[in-house]
PDB file of C-alpha atoms in Angstrom:
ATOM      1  CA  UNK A   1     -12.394  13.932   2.954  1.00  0.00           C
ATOM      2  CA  UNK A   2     -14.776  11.466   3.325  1.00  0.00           C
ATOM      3  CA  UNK A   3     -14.891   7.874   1.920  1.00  0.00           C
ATOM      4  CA  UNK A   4     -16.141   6.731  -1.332  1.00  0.00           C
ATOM      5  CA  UNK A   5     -19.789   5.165  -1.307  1.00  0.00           C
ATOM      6  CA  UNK A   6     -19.462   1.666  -0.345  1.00  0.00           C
ATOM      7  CA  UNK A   7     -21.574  -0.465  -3.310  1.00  0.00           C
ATOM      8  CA  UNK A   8     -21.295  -4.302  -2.489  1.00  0.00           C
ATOM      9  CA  UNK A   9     -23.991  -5.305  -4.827  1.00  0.00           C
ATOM     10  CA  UNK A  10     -20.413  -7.815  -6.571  1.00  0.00           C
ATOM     11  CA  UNK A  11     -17.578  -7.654  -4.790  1.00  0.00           C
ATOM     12  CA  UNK A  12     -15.075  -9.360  -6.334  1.00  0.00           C
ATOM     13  CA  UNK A  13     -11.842 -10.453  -4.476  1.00  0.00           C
ATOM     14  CA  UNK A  14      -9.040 -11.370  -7.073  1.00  0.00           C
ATOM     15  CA  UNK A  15      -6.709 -14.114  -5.474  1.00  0.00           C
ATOM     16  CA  UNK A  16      -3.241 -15.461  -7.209  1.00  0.00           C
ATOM     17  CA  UNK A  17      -4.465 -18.980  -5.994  1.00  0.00           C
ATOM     18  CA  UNK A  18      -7.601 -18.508  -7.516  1.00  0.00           C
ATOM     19  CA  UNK A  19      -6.496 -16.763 -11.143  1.00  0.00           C
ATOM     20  CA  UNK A  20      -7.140 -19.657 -13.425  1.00  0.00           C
ATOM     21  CA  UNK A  21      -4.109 -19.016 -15.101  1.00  0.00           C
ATOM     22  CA  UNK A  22      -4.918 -15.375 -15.971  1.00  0.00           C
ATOM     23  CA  UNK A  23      -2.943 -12.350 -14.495  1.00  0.00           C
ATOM     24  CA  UNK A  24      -3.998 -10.525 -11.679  1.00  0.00           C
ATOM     25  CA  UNK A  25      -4.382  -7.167 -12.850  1.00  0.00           C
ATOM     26  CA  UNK A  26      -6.224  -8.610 -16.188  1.00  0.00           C
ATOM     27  CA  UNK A  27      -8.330 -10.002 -13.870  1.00  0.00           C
ATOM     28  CA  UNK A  28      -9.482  -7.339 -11.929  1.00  0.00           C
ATOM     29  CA  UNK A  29      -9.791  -5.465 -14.849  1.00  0.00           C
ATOM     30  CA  UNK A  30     -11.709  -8.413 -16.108  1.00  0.00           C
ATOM     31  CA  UNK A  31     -14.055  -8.532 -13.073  1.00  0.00           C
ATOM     32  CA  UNK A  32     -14.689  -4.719 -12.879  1.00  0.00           C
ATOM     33  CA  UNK A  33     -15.780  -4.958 -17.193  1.00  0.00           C
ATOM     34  CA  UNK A  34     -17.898  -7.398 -15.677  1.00  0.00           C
ATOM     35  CA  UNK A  35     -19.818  -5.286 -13.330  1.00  0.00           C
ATOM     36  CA  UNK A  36     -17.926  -5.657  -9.703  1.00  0.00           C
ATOM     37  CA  UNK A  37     -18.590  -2.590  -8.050  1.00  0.00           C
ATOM     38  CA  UNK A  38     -15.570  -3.474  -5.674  1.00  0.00           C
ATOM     39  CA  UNK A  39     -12.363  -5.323  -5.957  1.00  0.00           C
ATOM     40  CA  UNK A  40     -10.244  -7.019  -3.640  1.00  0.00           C
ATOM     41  CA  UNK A  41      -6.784  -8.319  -3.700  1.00  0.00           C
ATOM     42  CA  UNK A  42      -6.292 -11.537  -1.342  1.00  0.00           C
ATOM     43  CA  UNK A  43      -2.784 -12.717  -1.409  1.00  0.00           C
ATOM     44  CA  UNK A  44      -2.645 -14.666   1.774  1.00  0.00           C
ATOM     45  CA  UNK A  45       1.261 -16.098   0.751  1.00  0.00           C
ATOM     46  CA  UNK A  46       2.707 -13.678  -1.719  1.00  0.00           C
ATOM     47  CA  UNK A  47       5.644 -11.505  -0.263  1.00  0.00           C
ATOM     48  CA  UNK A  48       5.380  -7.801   0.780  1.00  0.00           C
ATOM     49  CA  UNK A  49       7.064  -6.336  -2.233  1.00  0.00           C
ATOM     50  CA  UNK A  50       5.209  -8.971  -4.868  1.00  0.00           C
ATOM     51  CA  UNK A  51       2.204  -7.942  -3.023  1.00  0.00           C
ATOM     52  CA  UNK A  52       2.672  -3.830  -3.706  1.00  0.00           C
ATOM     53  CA  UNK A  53       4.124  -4.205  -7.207  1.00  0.00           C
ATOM     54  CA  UNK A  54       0.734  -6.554  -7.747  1.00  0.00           C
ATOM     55  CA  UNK A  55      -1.582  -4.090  -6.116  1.00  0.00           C
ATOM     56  CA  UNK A  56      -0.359  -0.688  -8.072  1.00  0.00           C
ATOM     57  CA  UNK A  57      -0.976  -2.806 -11.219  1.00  0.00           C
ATOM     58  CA  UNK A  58      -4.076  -3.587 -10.117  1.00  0.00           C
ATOM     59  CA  UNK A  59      -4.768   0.005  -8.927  1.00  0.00           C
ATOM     60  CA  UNK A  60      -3.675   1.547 -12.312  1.00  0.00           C
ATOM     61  CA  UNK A  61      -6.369  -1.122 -14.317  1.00  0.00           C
ATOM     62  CA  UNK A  62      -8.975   0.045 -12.129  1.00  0.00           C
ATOM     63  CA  UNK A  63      -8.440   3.659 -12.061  1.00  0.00           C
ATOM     64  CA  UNK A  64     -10.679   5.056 -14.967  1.00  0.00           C
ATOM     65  CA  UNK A  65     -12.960   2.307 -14.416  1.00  0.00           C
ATOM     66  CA  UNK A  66     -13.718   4.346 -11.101  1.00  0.00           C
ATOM     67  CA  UNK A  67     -14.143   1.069  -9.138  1.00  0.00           C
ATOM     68  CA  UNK A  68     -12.850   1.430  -5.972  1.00  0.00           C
ATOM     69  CA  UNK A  69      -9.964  -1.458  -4.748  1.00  0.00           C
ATOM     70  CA  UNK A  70      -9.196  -2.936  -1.341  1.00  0.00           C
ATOM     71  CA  UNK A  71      -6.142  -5.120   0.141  1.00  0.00           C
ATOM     72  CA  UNK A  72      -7.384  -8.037   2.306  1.00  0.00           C
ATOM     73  CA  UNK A  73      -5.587  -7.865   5.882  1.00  0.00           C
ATOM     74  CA  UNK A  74      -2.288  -5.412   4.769  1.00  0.00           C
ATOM     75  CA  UNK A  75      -2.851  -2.132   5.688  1.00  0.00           C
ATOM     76  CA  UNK A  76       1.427  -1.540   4.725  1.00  0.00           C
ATOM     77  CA  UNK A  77       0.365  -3.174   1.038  1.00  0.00           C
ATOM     78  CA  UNK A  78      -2.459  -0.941   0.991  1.00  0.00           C
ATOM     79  CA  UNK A  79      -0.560   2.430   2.026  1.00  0.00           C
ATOM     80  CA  UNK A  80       2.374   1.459  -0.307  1.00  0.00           C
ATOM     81  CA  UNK A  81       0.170   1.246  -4.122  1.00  0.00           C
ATOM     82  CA  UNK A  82      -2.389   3.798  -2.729  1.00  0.00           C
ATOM     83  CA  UNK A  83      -5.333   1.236  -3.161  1.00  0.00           C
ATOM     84  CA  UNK A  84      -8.523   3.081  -1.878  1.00  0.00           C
ATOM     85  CA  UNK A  85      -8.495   1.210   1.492  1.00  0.00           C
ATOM     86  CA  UNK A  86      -8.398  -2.632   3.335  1.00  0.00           C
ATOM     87  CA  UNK A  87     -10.661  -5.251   4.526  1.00  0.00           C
ATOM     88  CA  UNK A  88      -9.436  -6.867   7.806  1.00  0.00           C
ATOM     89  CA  UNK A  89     -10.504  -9.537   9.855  1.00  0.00           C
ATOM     90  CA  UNK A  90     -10.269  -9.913  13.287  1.00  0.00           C
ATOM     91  CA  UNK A  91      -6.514 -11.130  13.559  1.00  0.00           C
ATOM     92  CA  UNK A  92      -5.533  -8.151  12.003  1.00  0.00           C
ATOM     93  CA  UNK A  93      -4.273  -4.631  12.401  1.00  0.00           C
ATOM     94  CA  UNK A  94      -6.934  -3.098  14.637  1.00  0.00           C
ATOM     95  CA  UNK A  95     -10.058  -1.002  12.701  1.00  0.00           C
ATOM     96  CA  UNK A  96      -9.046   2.236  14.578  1.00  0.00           C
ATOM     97  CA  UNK A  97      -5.060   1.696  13.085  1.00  0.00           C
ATOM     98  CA  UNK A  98      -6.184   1.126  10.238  1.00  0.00           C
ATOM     99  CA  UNK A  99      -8.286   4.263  10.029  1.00  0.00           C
ATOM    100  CA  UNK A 100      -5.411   6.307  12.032  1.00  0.00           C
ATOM    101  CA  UNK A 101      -3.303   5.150   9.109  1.00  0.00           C
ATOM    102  CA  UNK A 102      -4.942   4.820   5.801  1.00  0.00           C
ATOM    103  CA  UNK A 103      -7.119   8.553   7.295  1.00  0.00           C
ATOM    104  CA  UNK A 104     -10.520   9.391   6.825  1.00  0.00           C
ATOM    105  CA  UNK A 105     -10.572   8.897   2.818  1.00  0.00           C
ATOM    106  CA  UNK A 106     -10.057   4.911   3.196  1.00  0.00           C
ATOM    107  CA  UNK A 107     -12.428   2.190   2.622  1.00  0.00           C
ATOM    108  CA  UNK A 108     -12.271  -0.096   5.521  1.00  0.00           C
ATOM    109  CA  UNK A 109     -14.277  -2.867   5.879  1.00  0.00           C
ATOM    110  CA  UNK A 110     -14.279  -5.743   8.535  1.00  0.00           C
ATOM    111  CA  UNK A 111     -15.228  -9.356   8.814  1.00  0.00           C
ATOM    112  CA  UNK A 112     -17.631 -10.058  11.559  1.00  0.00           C
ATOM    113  CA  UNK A 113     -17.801 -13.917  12.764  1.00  0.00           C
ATOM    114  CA  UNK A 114     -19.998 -13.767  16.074  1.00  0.00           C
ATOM    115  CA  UNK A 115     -22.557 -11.934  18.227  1.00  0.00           C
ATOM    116  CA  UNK A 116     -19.505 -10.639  20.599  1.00  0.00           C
ATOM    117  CA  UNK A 117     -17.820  -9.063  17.270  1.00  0.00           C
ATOM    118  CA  UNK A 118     -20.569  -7.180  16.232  1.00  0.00           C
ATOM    119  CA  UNK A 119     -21.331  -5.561  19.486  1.00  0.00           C
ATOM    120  CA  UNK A 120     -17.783  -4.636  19.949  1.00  0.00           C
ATOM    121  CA  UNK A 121     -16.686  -3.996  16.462  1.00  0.00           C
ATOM    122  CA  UNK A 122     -15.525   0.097  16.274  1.00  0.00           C
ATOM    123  CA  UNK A 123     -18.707   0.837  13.231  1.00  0.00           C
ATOM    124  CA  UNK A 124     -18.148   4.357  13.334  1.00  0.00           C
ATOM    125  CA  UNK A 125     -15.131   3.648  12.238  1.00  0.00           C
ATOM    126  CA  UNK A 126     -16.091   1.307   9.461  1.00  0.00           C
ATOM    127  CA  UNK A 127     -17.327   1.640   5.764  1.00  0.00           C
ATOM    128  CA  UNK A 128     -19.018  -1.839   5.756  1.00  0.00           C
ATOM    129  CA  UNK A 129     -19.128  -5.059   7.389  1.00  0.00           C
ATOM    130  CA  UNK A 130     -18.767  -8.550   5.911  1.00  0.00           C
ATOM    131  CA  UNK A 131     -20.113 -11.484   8.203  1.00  0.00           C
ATOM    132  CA  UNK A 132     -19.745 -14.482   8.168  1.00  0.00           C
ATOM    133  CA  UNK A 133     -17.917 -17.595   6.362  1.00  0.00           C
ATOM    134  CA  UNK A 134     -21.615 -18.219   6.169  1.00  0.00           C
ATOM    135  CA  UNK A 135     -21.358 -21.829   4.597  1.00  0.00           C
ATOM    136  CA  UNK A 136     -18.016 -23.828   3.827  1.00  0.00           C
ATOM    137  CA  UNK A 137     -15.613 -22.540   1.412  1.00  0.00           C
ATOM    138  CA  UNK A 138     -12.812 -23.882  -0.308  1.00  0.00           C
ATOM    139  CA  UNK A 139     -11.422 -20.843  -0.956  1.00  0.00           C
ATOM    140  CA  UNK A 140      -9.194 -20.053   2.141  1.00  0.00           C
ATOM    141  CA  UNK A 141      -8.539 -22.055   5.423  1.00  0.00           C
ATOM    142  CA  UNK A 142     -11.285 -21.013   8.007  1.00  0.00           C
ATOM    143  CA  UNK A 143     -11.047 -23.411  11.500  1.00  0.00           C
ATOM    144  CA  UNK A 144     -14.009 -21.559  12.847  1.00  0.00           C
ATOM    145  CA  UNK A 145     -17.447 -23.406  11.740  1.00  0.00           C
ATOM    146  CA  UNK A 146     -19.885 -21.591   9.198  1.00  0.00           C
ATOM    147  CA  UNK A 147     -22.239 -19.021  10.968  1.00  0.00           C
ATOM    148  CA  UNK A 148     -25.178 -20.000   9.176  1.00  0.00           C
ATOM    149  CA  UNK A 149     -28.213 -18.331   7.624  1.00  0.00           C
ATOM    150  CA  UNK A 150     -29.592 -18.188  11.158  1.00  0.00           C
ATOM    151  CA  UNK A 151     -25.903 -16.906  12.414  1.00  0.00           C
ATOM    152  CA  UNK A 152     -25.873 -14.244   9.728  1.00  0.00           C
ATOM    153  CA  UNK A 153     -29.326 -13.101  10.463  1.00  0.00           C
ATOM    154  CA  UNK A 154     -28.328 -12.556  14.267  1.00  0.00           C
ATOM    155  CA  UNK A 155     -25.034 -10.899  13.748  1.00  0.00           C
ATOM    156  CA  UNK A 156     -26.661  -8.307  10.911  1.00  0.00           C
ATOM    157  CA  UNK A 157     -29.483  -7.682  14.049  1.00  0.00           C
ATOM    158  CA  UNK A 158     -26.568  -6.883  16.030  1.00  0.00           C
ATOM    159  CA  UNK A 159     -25.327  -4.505  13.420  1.00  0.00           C
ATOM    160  CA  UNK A 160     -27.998  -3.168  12.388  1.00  0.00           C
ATOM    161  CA  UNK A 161     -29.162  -1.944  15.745  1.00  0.00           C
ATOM    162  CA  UNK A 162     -25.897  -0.388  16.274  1.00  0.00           C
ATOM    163  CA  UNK A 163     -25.473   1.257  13.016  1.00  0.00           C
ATOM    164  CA  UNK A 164     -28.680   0.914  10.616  1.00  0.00           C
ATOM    165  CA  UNK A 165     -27.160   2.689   7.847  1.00  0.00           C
ATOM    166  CA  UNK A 166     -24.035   0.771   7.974  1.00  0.00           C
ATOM    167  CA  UNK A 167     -23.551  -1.306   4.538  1.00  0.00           C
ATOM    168  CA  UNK A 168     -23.171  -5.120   5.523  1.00  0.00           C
ATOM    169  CA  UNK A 169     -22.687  -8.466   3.227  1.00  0.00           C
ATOM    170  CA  UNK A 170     -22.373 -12.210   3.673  1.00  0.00           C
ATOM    171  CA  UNK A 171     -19.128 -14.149   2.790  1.00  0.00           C
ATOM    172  CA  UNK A 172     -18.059 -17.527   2.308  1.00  0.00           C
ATOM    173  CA  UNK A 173     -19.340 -20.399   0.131  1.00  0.00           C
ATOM    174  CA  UNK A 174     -22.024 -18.155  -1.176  1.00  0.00           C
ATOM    175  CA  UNK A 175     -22.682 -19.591  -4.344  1.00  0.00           C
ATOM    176  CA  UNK A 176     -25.959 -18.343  -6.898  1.00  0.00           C
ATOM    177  CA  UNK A 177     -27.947 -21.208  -6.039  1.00  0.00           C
ATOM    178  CA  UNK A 178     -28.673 -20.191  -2.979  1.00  0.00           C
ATOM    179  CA  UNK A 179     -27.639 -16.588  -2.836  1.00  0.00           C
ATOM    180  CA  UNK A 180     -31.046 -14.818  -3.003  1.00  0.00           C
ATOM    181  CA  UNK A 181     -32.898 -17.882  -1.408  1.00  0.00           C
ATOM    182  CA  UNK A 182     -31.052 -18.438   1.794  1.00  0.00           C
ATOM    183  CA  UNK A 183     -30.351 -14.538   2.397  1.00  0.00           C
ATOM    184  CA  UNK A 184     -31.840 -12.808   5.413  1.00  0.00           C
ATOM    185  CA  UNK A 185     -34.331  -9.689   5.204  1.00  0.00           C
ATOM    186  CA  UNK A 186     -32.051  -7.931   6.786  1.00  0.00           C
ATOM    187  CA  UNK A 187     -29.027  -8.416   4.176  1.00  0.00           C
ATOM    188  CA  UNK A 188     -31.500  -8.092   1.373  1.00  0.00           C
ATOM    189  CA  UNK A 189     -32.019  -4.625   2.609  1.00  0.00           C
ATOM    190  CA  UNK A 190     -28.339  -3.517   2.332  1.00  0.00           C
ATOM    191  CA  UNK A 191     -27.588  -4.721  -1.152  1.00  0.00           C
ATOM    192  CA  UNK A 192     -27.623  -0.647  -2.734  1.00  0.00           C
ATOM    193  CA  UNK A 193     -25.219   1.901  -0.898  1.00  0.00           C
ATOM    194  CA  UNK A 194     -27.261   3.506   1.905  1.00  0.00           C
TER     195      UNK A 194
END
């Protein structure tokens, strides 16, 4: 069984942190009405069990909206409500685990930071890439500096060389001021499902 199409024209990642007072799965189901194509769950504090009772809530909301739904770094949280598959970074549970667990059916995307990343990142194994933070965010605690348009250009070079069918995006501080402007030719080309 193969994976779904990856679409990452708006991926939305729902965060408890982040809610503005609204429930999670409301939310999501919010965001998907909306027009995400893809939904993730970030709970970077929330226990394991919270997490799972969270998720299949979330999972059930999206269900016959047909938009698929991802849990940021916890392949366990993932396997446990059956979400369609994970994003990790690269702190977390190796790519070729997470495919070894979640099987060939699973979204899995990873976040790519540098150069060095890209060329070793597993992309046979992946679904899509996300690179960057690109700019500052206030959204999560990220020590590393932000890539860059110019850093984001040469990492999706790297990836694109490697994989050019592979479906790639830009995170972090990406706001719609400076979305379309600042994006690379090489992003730009990605934005539909390949």
């Amino acid at each position: 069984m193969a994976a779904p199409q990856v679409d990452l024209r708006v991926y939305a990642l729902v965060d408890p942190e982040r809610a503005g007072g609204h429930g999670l799965p409301e939310l999501a189901w919010h965001v998907a009405a909306g027009g995400a194509t893809l939904v993730q769950l970030r709970d970077k504090h929330g226990s394991t069990r919270a997490m799972v009772e969270e998720a299949r809530a979330i999972r059930e909301n999206l269900a016959a909206m047909r938009v698929p739904f991802l849990i940021n770094d916890r392949v366990d949280v993932a396997l446990a409500a059956d979400a369609d598959g994970v994003h990790v970074g690269q702190d977390d549970m190796a790519v070729e685990d997470a495919r070894r667990l979640l099987g060939p059916g699973a979204i899995i995307g990873l976040s790519i930071k540098t150069v060095e990343q890209a060329e070793a990142a597993p992309v046979e194994l992946l679904d899509y890439a996300a690179i960057g933070g690109v700019y500052v965010t206030t959204s999560k605690d990220n020590p590393d500096p932000p890539v860059g348009v110019a850093g984001l250009a040469r990492i999706a070079q790297v990836l694109r060389r490697r994989r050019p069918e592979l479906p790639i995006c830009a995170i972090a501080g990406i706001e719609p001021a400076i979305a379309h402007a600042g994006t690379p030719r090489a992003i730009r080309r990605s934005r539909s499902t390949p």
